PDB file of C-alpha atoms in Angstrom:
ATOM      1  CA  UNK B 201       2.750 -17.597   5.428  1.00  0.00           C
ATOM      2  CA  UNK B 202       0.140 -17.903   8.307  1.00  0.00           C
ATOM      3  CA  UNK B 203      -2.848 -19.729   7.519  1.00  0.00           C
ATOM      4  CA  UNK B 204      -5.842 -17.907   9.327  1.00  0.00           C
ATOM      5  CA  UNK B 205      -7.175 -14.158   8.803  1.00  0.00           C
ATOM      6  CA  UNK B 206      -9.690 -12.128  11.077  1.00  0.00           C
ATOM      7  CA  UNK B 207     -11.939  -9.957   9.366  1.00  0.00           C
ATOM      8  CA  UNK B 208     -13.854  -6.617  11.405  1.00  0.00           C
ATOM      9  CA  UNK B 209     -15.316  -4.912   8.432  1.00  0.00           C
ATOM     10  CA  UNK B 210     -18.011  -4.408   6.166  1.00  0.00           C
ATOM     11  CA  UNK B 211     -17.577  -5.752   2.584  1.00  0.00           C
ATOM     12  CA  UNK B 212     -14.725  -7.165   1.072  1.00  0.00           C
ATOM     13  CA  UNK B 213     -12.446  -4.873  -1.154  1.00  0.00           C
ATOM     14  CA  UNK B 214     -10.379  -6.974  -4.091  1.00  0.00           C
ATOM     15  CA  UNK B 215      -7.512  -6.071  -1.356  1.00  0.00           C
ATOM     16  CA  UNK B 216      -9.359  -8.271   1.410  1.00  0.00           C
ATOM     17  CA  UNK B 217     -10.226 -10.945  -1.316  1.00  0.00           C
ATOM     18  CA  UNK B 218      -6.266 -11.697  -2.658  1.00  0.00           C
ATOM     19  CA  UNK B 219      -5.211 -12.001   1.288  1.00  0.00           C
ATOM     20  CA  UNK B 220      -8.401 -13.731   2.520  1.00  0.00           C
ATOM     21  CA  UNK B 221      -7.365 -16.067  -1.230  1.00  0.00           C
ATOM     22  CA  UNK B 222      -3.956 -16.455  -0.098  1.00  0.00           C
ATOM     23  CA  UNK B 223      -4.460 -17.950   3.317  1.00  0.00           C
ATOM     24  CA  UNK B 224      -2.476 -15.231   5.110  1.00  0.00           C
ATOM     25  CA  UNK B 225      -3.299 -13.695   8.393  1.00  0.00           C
ATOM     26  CA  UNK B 226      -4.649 -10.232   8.294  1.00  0.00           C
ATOM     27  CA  UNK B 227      -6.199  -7.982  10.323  1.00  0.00           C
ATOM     28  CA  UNK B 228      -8.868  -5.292   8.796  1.00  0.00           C
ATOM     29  CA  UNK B 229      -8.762  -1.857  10.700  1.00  0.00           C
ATOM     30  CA  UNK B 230     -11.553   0.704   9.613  1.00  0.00           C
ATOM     31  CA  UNK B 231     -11.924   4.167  10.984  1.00  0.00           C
ATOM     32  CA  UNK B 232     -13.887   7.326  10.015  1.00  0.00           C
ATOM     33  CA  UNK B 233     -12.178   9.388   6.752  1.00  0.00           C
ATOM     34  CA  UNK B 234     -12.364  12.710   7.066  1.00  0.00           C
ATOM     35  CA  UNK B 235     -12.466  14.022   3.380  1.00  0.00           C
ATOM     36  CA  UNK B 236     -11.141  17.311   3.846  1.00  0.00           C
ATOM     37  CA  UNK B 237      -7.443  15.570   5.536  1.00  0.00           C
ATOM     38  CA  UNK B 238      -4.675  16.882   3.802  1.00  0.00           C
ATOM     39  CA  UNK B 239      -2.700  13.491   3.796  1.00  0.00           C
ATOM     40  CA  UNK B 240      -5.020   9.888   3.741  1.00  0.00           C
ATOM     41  CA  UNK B 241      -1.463   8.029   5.118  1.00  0.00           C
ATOM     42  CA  UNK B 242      -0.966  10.530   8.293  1.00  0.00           C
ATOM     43  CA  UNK B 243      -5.039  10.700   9.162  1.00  0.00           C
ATOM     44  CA  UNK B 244      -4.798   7.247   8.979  1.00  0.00           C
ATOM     45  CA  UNK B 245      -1.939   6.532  11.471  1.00  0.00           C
ATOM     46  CA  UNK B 246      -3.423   8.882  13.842  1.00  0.00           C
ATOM     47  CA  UNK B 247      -6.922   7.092  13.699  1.00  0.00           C
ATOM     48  CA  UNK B 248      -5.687   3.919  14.282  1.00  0.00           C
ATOM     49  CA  UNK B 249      -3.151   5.073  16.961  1.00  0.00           C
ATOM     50  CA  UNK B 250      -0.499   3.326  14.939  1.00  0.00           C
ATOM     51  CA  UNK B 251       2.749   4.930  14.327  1.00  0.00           C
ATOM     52  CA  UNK B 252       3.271   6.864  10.842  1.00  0.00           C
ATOM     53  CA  UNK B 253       6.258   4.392  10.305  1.00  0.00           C
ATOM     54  CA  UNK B 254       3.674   1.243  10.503  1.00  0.00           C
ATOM     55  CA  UNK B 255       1.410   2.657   7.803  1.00  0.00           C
ATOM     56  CA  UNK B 256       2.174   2.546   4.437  1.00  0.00           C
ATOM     57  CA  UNK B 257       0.847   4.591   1.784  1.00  0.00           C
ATOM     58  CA  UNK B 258       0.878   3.151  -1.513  1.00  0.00           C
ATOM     59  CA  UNK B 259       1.943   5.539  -5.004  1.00  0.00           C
ATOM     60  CA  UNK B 260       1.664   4.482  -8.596  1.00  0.00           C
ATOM     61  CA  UNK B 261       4.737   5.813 -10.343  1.00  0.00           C
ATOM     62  CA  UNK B 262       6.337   6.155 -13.936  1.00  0.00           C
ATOM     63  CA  UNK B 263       9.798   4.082 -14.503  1.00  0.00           C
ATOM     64  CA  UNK B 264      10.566   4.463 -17.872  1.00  0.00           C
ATOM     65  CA  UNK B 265       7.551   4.429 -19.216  1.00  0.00           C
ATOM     66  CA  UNK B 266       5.562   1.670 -17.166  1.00  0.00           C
ATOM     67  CA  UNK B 267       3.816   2.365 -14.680  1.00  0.00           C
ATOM     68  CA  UNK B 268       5.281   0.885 -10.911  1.00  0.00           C
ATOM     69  CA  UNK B 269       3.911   0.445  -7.323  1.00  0.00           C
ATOM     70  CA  UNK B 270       5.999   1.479  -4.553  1.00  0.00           C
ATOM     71  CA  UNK B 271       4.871   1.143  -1.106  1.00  0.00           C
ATOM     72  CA  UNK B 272       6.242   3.530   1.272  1.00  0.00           C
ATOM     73  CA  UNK B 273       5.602   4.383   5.264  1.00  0.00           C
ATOM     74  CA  UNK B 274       3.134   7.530   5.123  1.00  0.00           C
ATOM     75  CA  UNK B 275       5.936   9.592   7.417  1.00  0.00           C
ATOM     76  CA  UNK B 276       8.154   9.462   4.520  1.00  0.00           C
ATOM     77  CA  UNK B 277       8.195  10.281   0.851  1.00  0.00           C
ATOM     78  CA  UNK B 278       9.583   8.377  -2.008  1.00  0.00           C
ATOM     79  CA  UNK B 279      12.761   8.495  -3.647  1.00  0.00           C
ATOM     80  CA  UNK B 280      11.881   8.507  -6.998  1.00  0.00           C
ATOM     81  CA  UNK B 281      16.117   7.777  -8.204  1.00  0.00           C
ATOM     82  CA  UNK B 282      15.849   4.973  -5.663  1.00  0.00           C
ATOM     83  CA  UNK B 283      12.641   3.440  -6.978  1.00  0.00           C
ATOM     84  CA  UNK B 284      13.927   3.186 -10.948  1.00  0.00           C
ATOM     85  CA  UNK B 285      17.221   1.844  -9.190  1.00  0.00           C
ATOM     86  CA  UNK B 286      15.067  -1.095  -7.614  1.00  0.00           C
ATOM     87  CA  UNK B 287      13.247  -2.027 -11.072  1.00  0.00           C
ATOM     88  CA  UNK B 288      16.454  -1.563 -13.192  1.00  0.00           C
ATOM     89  CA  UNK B 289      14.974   1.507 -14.940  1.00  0.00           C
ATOM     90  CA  UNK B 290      17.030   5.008 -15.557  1.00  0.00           C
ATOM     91  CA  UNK B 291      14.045   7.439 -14.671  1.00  0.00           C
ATOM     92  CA  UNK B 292      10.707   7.621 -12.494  1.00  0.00           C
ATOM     93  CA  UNK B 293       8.414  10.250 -12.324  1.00  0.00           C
ATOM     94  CA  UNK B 294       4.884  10.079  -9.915  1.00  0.00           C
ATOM     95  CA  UNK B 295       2.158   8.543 -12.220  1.00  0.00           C
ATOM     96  CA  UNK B 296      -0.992  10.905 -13.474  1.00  0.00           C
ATOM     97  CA  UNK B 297      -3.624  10.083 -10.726  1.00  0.00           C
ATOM     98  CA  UNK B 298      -6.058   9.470 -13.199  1.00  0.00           C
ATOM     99  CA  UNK B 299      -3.934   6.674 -14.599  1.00  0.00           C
ATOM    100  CA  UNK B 300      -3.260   5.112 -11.863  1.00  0.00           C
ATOM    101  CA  UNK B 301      -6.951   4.885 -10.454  1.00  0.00           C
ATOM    102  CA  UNK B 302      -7.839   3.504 -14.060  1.00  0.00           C
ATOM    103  CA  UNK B 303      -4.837   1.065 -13.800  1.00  0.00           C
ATOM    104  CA  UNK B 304      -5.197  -0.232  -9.996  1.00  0.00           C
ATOM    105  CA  UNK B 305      -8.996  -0.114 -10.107  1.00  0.00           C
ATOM    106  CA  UNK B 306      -9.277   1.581  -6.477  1.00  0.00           C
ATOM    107  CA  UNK B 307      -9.476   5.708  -5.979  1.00  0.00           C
ATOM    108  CA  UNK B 308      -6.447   8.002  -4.779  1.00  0.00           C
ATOM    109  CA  UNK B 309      -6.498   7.524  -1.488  1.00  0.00           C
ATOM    110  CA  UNK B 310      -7.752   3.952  -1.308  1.00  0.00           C
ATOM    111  CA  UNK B 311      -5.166   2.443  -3.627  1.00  0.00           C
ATOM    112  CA  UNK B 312      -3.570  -0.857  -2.412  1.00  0.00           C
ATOM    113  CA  UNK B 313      -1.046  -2.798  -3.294  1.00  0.00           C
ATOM    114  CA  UNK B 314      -3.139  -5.884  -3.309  1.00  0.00           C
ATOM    115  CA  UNK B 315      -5.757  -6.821  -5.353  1.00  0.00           C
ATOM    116  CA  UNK B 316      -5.182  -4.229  -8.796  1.00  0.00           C
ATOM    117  CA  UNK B 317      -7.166  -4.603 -11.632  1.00  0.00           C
ATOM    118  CA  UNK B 318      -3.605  -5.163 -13.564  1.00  0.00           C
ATOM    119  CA  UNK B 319      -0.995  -6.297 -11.096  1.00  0.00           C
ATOM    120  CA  UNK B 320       1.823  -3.831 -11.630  1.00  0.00           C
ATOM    121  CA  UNK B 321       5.705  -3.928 -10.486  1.00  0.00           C
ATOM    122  CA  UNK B 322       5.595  -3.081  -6.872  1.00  0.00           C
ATOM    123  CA  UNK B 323       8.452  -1.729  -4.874  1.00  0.00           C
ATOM    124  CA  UNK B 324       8.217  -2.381  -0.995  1.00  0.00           C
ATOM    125  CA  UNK B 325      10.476  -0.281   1.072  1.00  0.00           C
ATOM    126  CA  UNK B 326      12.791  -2.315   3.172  1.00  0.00           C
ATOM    127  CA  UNK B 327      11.970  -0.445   6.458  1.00  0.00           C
ATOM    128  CA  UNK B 328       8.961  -2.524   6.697  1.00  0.00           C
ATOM    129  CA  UNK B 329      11.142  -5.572   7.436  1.00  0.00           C
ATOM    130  CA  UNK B 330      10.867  -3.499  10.899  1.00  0.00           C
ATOM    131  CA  UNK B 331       7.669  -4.035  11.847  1.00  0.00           C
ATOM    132  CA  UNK B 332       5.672  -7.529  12.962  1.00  0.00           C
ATOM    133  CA  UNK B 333       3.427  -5.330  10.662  1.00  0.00           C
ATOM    134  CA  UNK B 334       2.428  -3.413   8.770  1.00  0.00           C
ATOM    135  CA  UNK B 335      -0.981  -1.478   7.663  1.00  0.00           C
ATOM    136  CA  UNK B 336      -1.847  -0.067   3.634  1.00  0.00           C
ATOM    137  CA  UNK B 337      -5.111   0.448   2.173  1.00  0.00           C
ATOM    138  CA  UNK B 338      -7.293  -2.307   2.129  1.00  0.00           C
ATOM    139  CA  UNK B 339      -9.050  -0.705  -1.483  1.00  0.00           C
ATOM    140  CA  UNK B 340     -10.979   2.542   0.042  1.00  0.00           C
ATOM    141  CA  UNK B 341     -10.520   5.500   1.973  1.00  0.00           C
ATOM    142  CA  UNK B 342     -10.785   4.690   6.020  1.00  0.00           C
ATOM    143  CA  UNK B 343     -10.091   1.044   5.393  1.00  0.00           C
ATOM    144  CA  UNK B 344      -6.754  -0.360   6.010  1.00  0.00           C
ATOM    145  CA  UNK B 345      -5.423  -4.176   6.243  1.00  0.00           C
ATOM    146  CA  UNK B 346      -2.694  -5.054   8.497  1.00  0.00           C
ATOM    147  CA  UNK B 347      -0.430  -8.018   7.905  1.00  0.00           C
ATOM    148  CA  UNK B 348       3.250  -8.943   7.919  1.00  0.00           C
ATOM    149  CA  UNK B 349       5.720  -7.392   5.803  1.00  0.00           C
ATOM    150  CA  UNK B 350       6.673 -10.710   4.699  1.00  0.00           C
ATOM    151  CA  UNK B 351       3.006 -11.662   3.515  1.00  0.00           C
ATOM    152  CA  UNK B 352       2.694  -8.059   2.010  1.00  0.00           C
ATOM    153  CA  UNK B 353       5.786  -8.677  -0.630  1.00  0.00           C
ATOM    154  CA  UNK B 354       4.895 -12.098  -1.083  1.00  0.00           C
ATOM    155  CA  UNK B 355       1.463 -11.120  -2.324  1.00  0.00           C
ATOM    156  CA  UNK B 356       2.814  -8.438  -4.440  1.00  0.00           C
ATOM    157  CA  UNK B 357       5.467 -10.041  -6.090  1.00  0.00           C
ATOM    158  CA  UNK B 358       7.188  -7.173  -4.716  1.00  0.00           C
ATOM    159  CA  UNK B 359      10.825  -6.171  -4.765  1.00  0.00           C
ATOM    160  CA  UNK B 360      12.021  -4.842  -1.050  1.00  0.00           C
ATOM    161  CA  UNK B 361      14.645  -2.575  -1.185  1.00  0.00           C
ATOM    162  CA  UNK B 362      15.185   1.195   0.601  1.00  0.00           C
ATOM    163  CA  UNK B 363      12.787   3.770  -1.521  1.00  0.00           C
ATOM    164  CA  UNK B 364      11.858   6.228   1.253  1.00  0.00           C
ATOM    165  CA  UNK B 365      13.425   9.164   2.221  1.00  0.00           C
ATOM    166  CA  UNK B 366      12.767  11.402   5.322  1.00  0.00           C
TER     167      UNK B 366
END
């Protein structure tokens, strides 16, 4: 992991503390939300002038009963089979919201995959192996940290196997 992180924005989310923590290199890449956006992943590929398939939006799912992270580029969706495949469970279904804001500690919409109130099982789809890097929500909405894929599952713990589709 790299050993030096730039930071261009405002306070730190718990997101920006575990990287910053960690020693890896990180880039943080704000831009204005626009609450009535239909999708926070898509608004914020197009803000940052990043492709959809850099961006990742992270979702709180259901595998047998436990709740489970997977992270997944915003220009796809998740495949849910796929996800309870990676874990070893027989069935996911997508999380209640409210659960998963109470769980993670951050809002829908500004959940990240680093930095949870309870660090969950986190899925990372493989096609972020395709990427230098990668961007997810840094802990709010119109805050994202970029880093590399490799520093991403490392600081997740996270399994990285193929859980998007489309």
């Amino acid at each position: 992991m790299a050993k030096k992180s730039k930071q261009k924005t405002g306070s730190a989310t718990p997101a920006i503390v575990a990287a910053r923590e960690a020693g890896v290199e990180y880039t943080t890449r704000a831009y204005e939300h626009d609450p009535a956006a239909p999708s926070y992943g898509l608004e914020a590929a197009e803000a940052l002038g990043l492709a959809p398939e850099q961006v990742f939006k992270t979702l709180v799912a259901e595998v047998d009963g436990a709740l489970t992270v997977a992270v997944v580029p915003v220009s796809a969706s998740l495949d849910l089979k796929a996800l309870a495949s990676a874990v070893g469970g027989k069935r996911a279904t997508m999380a209640d919201p409210a659960a998963a804001e109470r769980t993670t500690g951050y809002v829908r919409g500004g959940i990240s995959p680093l930095g949870q109130r309870k660090k969950l099982p986190t899925v990372l789809d493989a096609s972020a192996r395709e990427h230098p890097t990668v961007c997810v929500s840094a802990g709010r909405r119109g805050l994202e940290i970029e880093l590399a894929p490799g520093d991403l599952a490392a600081l997740t713990d996270a399994t990285v196997a193929p859980v998007a589709r489309g």
